[in-house]
Tab-separated table of C-alpha atoms and ligand atoms in Angstrom:
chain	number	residue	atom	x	y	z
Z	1264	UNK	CA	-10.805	-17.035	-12.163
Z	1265	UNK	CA	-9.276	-15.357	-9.428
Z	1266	UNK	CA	-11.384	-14.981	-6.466
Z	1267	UNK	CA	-11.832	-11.828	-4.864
Z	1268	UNK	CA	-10.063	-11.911	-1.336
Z	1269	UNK	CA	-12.010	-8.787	-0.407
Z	1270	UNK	CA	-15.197	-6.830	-1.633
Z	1271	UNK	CA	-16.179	-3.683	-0.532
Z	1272	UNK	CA	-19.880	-2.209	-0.688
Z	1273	UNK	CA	-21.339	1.027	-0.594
Z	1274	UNK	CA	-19.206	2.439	2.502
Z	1275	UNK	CA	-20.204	5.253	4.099
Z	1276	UNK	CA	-18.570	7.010	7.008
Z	1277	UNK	CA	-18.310	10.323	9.040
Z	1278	UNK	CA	-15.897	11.291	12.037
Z	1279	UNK	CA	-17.849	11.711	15.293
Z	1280	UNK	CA	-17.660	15.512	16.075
Z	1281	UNK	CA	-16.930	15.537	12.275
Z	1282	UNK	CA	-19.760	17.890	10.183
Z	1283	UNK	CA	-22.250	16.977	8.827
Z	1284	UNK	CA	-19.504	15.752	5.716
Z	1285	UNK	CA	-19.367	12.121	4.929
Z	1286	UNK	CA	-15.597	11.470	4.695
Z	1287	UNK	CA	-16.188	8.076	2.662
Z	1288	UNK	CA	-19.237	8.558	-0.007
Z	1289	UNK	CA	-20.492	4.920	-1.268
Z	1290	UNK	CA	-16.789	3.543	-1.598
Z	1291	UNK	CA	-16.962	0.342	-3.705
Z	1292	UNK	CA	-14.553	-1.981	-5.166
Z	1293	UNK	CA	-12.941	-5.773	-4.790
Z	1294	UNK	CA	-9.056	-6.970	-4.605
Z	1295	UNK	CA	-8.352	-10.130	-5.756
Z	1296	UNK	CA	-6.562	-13.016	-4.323
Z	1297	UNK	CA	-2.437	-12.505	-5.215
Z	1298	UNK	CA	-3.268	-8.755	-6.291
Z	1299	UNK	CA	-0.737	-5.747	-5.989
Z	1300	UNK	CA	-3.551	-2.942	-5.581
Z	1301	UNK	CA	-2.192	0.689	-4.975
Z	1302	UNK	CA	-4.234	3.344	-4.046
Z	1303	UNK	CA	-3.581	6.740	-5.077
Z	1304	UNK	CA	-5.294	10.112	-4.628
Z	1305	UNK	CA	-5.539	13.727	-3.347
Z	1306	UNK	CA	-4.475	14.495	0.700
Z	1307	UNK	CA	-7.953	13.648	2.566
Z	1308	UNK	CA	-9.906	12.010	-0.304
Z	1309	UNK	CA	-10.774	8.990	2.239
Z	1310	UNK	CA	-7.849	6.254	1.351
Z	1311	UNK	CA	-6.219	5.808	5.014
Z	1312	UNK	CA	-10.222	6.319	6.602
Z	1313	UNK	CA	-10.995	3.031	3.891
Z	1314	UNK	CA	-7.805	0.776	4.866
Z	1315	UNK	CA	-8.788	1.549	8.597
Z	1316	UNK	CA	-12.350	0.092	8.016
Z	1317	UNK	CA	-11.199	-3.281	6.398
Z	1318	UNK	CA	-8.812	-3.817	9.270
Z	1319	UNK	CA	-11.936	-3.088	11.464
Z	1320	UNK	CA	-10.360	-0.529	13.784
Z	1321	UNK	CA	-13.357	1.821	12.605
Z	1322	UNK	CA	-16.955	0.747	11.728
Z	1323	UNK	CA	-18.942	2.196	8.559
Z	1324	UNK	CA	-21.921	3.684	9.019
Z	1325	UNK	CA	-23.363	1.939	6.263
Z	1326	UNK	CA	-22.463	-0.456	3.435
Z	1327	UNK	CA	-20.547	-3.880	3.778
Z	1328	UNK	CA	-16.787	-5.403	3.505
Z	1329	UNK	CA	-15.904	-8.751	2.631
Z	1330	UNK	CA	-13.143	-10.150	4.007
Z	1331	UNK	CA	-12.561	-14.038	2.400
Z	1332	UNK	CA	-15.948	-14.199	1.569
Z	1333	UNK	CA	-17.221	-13.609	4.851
Z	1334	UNK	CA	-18.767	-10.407	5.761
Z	1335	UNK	CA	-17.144	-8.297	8.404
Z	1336	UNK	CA	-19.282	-7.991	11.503
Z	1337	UNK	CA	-18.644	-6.680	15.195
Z	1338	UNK	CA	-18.235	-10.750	16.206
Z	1339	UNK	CA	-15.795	-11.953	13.313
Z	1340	UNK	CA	-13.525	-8.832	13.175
Z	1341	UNK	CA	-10.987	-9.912	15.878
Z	1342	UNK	CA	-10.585	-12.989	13.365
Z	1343	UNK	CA	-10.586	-11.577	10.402
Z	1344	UNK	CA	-8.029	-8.991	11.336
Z	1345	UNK	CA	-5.698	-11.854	11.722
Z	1346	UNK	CA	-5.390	-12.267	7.702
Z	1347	UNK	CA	-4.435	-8.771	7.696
Z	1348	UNK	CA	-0.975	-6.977	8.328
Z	1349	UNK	CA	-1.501	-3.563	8.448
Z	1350	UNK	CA	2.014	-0.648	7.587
Z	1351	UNK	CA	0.931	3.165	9.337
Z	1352	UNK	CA	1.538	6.210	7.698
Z	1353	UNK	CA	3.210	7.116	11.107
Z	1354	UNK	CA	6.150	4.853	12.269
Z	1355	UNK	CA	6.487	6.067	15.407
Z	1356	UNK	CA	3.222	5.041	16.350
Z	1357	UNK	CA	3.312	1.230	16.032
Z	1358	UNK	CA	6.599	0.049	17.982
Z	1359	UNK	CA	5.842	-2.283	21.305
Z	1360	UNK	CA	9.068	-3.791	21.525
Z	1361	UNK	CA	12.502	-2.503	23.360
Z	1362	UNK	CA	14.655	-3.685	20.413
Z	1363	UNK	CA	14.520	-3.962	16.841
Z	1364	UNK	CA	14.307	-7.575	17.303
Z	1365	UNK	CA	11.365	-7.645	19.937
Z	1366	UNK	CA	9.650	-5.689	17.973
Z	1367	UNK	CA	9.233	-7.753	14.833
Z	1368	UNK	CA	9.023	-11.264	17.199
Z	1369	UNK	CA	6.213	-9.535	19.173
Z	1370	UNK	CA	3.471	-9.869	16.561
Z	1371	UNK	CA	4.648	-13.753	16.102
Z	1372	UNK	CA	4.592	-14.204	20.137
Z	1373	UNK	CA	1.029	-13.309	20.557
Z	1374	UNK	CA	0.163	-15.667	17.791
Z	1375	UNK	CA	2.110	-18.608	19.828
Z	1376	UNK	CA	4.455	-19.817	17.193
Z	1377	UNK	CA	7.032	-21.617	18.819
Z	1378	UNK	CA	10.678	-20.180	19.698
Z	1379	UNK	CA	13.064	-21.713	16.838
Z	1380	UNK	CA	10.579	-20.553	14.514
Z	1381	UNK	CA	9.640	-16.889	15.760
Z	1382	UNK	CA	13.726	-16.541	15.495
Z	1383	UNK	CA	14.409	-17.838	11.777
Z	1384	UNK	CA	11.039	-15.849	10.589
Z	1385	UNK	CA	12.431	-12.483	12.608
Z	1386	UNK	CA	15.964	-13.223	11.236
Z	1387	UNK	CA	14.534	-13.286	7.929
Z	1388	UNK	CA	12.709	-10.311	7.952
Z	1389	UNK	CA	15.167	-8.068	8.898
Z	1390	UNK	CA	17.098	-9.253	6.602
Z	1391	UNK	CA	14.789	-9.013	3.848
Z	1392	UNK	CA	14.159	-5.072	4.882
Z	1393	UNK	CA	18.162	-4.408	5.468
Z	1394	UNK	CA	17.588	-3.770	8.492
Z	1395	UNK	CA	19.359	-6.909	10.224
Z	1396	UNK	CA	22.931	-5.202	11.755
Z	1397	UNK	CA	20.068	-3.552	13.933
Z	1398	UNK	CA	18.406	-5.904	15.432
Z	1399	UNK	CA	19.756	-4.870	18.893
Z	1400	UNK	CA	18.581	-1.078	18.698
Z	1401	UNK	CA	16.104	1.043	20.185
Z	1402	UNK	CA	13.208	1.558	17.502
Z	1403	UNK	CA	12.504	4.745	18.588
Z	1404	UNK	CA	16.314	5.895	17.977
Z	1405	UNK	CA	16.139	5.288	14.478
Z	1406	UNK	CA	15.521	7.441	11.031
Z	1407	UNK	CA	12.151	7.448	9.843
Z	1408	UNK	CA	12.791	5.364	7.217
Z	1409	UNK	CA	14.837	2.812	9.291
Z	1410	UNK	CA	11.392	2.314	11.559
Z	1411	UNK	CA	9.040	2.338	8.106
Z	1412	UNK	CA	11.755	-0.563	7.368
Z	1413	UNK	CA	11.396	-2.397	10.815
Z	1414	UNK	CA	7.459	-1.621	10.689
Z	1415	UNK	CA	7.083	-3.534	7.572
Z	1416	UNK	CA	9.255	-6.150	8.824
Z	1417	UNK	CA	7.073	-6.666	11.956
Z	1418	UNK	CA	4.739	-7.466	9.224
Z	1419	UNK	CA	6.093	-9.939	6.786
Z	1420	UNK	CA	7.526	-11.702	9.810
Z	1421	UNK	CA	3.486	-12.776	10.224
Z	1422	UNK	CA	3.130	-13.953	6.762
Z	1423	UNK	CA	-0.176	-12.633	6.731
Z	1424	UNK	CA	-2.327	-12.920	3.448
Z	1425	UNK	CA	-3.188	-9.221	3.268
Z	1426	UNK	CA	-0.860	-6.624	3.426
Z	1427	UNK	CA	-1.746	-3.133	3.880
Z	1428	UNK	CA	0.735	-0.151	3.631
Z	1429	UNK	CA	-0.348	3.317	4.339
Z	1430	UNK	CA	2.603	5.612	2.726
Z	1431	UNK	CA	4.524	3.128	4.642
Z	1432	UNK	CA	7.593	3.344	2.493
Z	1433	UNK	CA	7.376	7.582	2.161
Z	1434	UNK	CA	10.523	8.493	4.543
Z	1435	UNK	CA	13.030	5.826	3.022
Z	1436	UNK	CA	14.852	8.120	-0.060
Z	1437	UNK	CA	13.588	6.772	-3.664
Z	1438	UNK	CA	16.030	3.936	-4.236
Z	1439	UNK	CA	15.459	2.313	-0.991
Z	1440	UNK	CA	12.177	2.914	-1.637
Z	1441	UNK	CA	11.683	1.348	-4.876
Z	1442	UNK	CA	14.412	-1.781	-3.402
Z	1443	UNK	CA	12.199	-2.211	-0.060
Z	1444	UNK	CA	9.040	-2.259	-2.527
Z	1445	UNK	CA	10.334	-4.715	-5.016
Z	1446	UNK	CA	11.477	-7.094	-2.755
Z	1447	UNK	CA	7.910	-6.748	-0.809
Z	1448	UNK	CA	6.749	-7.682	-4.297
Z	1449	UNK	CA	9.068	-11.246	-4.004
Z	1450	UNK	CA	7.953	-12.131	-1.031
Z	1451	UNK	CA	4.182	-11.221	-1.993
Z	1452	UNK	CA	4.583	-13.516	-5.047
Z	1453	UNK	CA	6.290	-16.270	-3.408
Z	1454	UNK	CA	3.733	-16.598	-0.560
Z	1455	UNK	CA	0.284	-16.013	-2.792
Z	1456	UNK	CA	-0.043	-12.706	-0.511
Z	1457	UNK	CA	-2.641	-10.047	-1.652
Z	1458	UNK	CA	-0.997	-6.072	-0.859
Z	1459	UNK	CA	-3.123	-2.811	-0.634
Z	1460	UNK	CA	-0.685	-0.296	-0.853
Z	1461	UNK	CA	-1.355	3.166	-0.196
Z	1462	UNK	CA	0.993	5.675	-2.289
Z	1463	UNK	CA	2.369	8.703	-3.617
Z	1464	UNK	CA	5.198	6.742	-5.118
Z	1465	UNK	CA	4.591	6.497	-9.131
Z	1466	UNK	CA	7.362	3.837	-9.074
Z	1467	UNK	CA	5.286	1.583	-7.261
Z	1468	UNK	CA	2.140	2.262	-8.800
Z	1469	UNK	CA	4.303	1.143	-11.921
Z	1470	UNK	CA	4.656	-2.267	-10.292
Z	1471	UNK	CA	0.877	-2.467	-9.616
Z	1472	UNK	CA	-1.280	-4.711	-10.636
Z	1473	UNK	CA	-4.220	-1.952	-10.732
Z	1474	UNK	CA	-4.594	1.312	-9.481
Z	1475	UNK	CA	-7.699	2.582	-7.592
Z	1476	UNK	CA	-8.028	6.430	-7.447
Z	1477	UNK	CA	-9.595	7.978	-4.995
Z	1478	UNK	CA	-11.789	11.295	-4.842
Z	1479	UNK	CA	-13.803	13.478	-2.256
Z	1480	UNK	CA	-14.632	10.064	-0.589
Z	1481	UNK	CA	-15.507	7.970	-4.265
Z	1482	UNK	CA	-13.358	5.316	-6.017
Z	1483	UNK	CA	-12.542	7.578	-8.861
Z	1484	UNK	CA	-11.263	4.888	-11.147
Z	1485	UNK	CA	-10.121	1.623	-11.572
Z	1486	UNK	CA	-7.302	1.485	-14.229
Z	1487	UNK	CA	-3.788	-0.182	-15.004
Z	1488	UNK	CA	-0.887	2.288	-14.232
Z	1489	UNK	CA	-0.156	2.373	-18.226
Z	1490	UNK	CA	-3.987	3.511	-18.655
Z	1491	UNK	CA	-3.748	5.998	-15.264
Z	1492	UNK	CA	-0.404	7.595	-16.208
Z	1493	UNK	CA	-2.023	8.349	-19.970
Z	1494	UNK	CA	-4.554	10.560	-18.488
Z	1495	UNK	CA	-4.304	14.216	-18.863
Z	1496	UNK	CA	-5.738	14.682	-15.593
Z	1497	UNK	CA	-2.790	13.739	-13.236
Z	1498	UNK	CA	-1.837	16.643	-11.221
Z	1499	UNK	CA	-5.856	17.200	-10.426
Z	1500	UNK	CA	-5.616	13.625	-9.154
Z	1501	UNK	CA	-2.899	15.041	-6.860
Z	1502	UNK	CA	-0.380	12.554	-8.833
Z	1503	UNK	CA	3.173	14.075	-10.089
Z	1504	UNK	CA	3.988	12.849	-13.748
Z	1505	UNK	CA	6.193	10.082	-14.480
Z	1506	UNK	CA	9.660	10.621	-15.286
Z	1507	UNK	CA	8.946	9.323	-18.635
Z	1508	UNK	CA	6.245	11.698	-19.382
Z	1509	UNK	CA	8.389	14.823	-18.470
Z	1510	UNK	CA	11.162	13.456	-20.907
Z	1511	UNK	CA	8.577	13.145	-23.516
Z	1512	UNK	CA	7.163	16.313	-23.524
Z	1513	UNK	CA	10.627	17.821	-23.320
Z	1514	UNK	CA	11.418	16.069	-26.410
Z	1515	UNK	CA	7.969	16.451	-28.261
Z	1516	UNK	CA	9.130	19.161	-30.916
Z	1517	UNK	CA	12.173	16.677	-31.991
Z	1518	UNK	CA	10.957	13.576	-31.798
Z	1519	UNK	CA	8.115	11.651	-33.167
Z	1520	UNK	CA	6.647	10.053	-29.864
Z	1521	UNK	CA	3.648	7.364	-29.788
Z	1522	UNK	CA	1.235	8.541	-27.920
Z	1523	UNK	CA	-0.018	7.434	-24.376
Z	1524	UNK	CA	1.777	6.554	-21.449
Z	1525	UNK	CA	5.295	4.670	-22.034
Z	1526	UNK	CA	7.557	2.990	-19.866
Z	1527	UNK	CA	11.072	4.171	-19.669
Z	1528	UNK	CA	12.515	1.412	-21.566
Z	1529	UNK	CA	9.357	1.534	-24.062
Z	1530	UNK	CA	10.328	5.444	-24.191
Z	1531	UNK	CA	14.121	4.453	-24.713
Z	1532	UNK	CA	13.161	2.097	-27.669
Z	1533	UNK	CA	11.154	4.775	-29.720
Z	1534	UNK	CA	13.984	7.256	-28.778
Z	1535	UNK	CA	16.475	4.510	-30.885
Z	1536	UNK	CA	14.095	3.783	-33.328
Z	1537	UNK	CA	13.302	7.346	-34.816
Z	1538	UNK	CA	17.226	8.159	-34.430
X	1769	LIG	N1	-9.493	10.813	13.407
X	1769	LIG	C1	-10.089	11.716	12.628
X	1769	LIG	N2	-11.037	12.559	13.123
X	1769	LIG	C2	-11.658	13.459	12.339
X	1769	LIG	N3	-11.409	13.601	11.026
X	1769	LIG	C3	-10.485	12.807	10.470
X	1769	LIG	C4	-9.768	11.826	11.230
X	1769	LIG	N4	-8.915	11.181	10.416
X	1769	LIG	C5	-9.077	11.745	9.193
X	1769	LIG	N5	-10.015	12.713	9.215
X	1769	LIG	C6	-10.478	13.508	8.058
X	1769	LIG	O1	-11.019	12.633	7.098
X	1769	LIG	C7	-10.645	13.010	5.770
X	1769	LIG	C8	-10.027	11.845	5.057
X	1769	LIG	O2	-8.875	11.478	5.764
X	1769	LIG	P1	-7.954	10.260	5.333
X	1769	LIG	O3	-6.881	10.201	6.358
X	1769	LIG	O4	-8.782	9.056	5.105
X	1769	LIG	O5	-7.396	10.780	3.928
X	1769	LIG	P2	-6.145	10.277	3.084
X	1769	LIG	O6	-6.639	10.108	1.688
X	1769	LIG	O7	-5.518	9.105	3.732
X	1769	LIG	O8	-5.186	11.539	3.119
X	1769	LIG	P3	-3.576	11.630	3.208
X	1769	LIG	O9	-3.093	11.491	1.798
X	1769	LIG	O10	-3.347	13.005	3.760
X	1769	LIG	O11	-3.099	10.562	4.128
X	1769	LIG	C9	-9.737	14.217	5.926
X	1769	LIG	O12	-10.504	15.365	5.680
X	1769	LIG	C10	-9.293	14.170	7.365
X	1769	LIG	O13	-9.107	15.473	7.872
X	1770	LIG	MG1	-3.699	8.768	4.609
C-alpha cells in the first residue's frame, strides 16, 4: 500500500476582512506518496486558498493537514515546508535572483548544498525546462511563459518530494505546455516525487493519476480523468471538453461510438474499426 504523503481534514477558512463566507467549507482528501494529483475547478472555488494552507503560508481556522504523517502545527511548519516546492499562479511574483541562473541556485544556496553541486543541479534544470541558452538573463525581461519555465526550474533544482503548481504552466502555448508537463512527469517518476498540480489544462489532467474537483469551497469529487471527462457535467465544473469528446459528438450521427470518455487513440481505434 501506498502511504499517504499528505491528509487533509475538515479545513475551514475565511479571509480576514472577508464576509462572513467561508472560502474553504470542510475540504478533505489525502495524496499519496509518488501521486500525480491535479486539481481542477471553477475560478474561486478554494483550490489556490487549499495549496496555500499545506505550504503553511496561511493557517485554517479549523480542521487539520498532514504533512508525512506529522500534523502541521505553528512549530513544525518552517520544516515541513522544506518537503514542499511550491509553482505561483503569478511568475512575476517569485524571482529573487538577478539572472536566470541565480535565480534557480538561490533556493539550493539557502539550503547549503555545496558549490559543484548547486551548479550541475541548476545546469540541469534549465536544461530540463529549455530554458538553459538563458541562464545569463534578467528574469523579469522574459515572456510569461519563459519565467513559468524558470519558476518551475527553481523548483526541481531542490528535488523536493512535493511539488505544487498553481496554473504554473498556463502562459507557455499548449505544446510547450504539454512538453514542460511531461517531462515534469520524468523527473517526478524518476525521483519518487509526489505533484499537486493545479489546472485548467485537460492535457494534463489526462496524465493524472486522479483528479480532485473542487466546488464553492468542497472537494467535489475524486475520480480518474477517464471517469471525470465521462461526466455530462463538465462545463458546470468550469472544465472545457476534451478534444476527443468534441470529435465524437461531431461524428455521433455517422458513427457508432462506445460510450464514455475515450482517449484519442482509443477514439482513433473505434473510428478504424466501424470503417
Ligand atoms: N488574499 C485574499 N483576500 C481575500 N479574498 C481572497 C484572497 N485570495 C482569494 N480570495 C477569495 O477567495 C476565493 C477563493 O480563491 P482561490 O484563489 O482559492 O480560488 P481558485 O480556485 O484558486 O481560483 P482561480 O481559478 O481563479 O485561481 C475567491 O472568492 C477569492 O476572491
Ligand atoms: Mg487559483
Amino acid at each position: 500500500m501506498m502511504k499517504n504523503i499528505i491528509e487533509v481534514r475538515n479545513l475551514k477558512y475565511k479571509y480576514e476582512n472577508e464576509s462572513e463566507q467561508y472560502i474553504l467549507n470542510d475540504v478533505t482528501f489525502h495524496v499519496k506518496q509518488g501521486e500525480w494529483l491535479s486539481i481542477v475547478g471553477h475560478n474561486g472555488s478554494g483550490k489556490s486558498t487549499t495549496v496555500r494552507l499545506i505550504d503553511g503560508l496561511l493557517e485554517a481556522e479549523s480542521g487539520e493537514i498532514f504533512i508525512a504523517g506529522d500534523r502541521l502545527t505553528a512549530e513544525n511548519v518552517w520544516e515541513k515546508r522544506r518537503h514542499i516546492g511550491m509553482v505561483f499562479q503569478n511568475p512575476d511574483n517569485q524571482f529573487v535572483g538577478a539572472t536566470v541562473e541565480d535565480d534557480v541556485a538561490f533556493g539550493l544556496e539557502n539550503q547549503g548544498i555545496d558549490h559543484a553541486t548547486m551548479v550541475s543541479r541548476v545546469t540541469e534544470a534549465l536544461e530540463i525546462v529549455g530554458m538553459k541558452e538563458f541562464k545569463d538573463r534578467e528574469p523579469a525581461r522574459l515572456s510569461g511563459g519563459q519565467k513559468q519555465r524558470v519558476a518551475i526550474a527553481g523548483v526541481v533544482a531542490l528535488r523536493p518530494d512535493i511539488i505544487i503548481l498553481d496554473e504554473a504552466t498556463s502562459m507557455l502555448d499548449p505544446e510547450g505546455r504539454l512538453d514542460l508537463i511531461q517531462t515534469v512527469k520524468r523527473i517526478k517518476d524518476s525521483h519518487n516525487m509526489t505533484v499537486i498540480s493545479i489546472t485548467h489544462d485537460l492535457d494534463e489532467v489526462a496524465l493524472s493519476d486522479r483528479v480532485l474537483v473542487m466546488k464553492k469551497g468542497r472537494v467535489e469529487s475524486s475520480s480518474t480523468a477517464k471517469e471525470l471527462f465521462s461526466r455530462s457535467d463538465l462545463e458546470e465544473l468550469g472544465l472545457d471538453q476534451p478534444f476527443s469528446n468534441q470529435v465524437k459528438v461531431s461524428l455521433a450521427e455517422d458513427f457508432d461510438l462506445p460510450t464514455g470518455y475515450l482517449t484519442e487513440k482509443e477514439l482513433q481505434e473505434s473510428l478504424w474499426e466501424s470503417l
